[in-house]
Amino acid sequence: MGVFTRLYDAVLRWARHRRAPWFLGALSFAESSFFPIPPDVMLAPMSVARPDRALHLAGLTTLTSVAGGLLGYLIGVVGLELVMPVIVDSGHAGAYEMARSWFVDWGFWVVLVAGFSPIPYKIFTIAAGAMAIAWLPFVLASLLGRGARFYLVASVLAWGGPRAEPWLRRYMERIGWLTVLALVVVVLAVSL
């Protein structure tokens, strides 16, 4: 059994825990401002385990992610000097500078796309605050981008439901490593 299969089994057990929605909300909030693990890793198995609650979970994930994005925005407004060394040390300085230049050209649309994409959303929330992007368009773009992503994940996996679980488990190693590869490609493309 590989690393991703073991992780998937553990997350599936956590997804059935009675406090799982609280963990999902906390993870989603943290990921949007400072934590590196995306909430999809909990939302997906929770949607498989409880397809009847998938849309509710997507809504929870969206709202807590946007709330976390507001914390990232606040970090950008008041504490950029404090977090910039962390951004540099984590290898995200290039992504941060790219986000700043994209905000100049596209503003609202950058937040919308970043909310949906695998690019670290927290980089864009901090950059939006640092550049004093208008607050209301930031929130609307975050709701649309994050909502589209999380409702898509939850809907597809709820539709597959329990019958998708054996398939997911069987291919989890491949899916996990392909995801890692895709993230590496995105990071390299953004860095160049």
C-alpha angles and dihedrals in degrees: 000000000000132000096262093047091052090047091048091051091050093048091047089055090048090047090062093050114113091237095047094111089057091051090047092051092048092048092047092049093047095046092058094059113020117342120095102214116087119228091236088085089068100028094057099055091038089056090050092046094045110023090166089063099039097105091046089051091049089053091049091048092049096049095045091045091053090047088052088047088057089055088051089050090051090049088054092049099047109013111034092121090056097048099038092085089053090050090050095044092049090055095248098114092103091049090049093052090046090051090052092052092046090053090057091054104033111011109173094028093056092058091046094052094041090052091056100036131077090246107116103272092201090068089059095045091053092044091049090055094044090052093044093236109187109278100223096051088046091055093044093049090047092051092049097043098041093039093052091050098046096041089050092051093045095044096049093047094043089051089054089041121162092343089063094052097079090048092049092048093048092052099032095109092053093044091048095049093043088052091051090049091049091050091049090051091049092048092048092047091050092046095052 
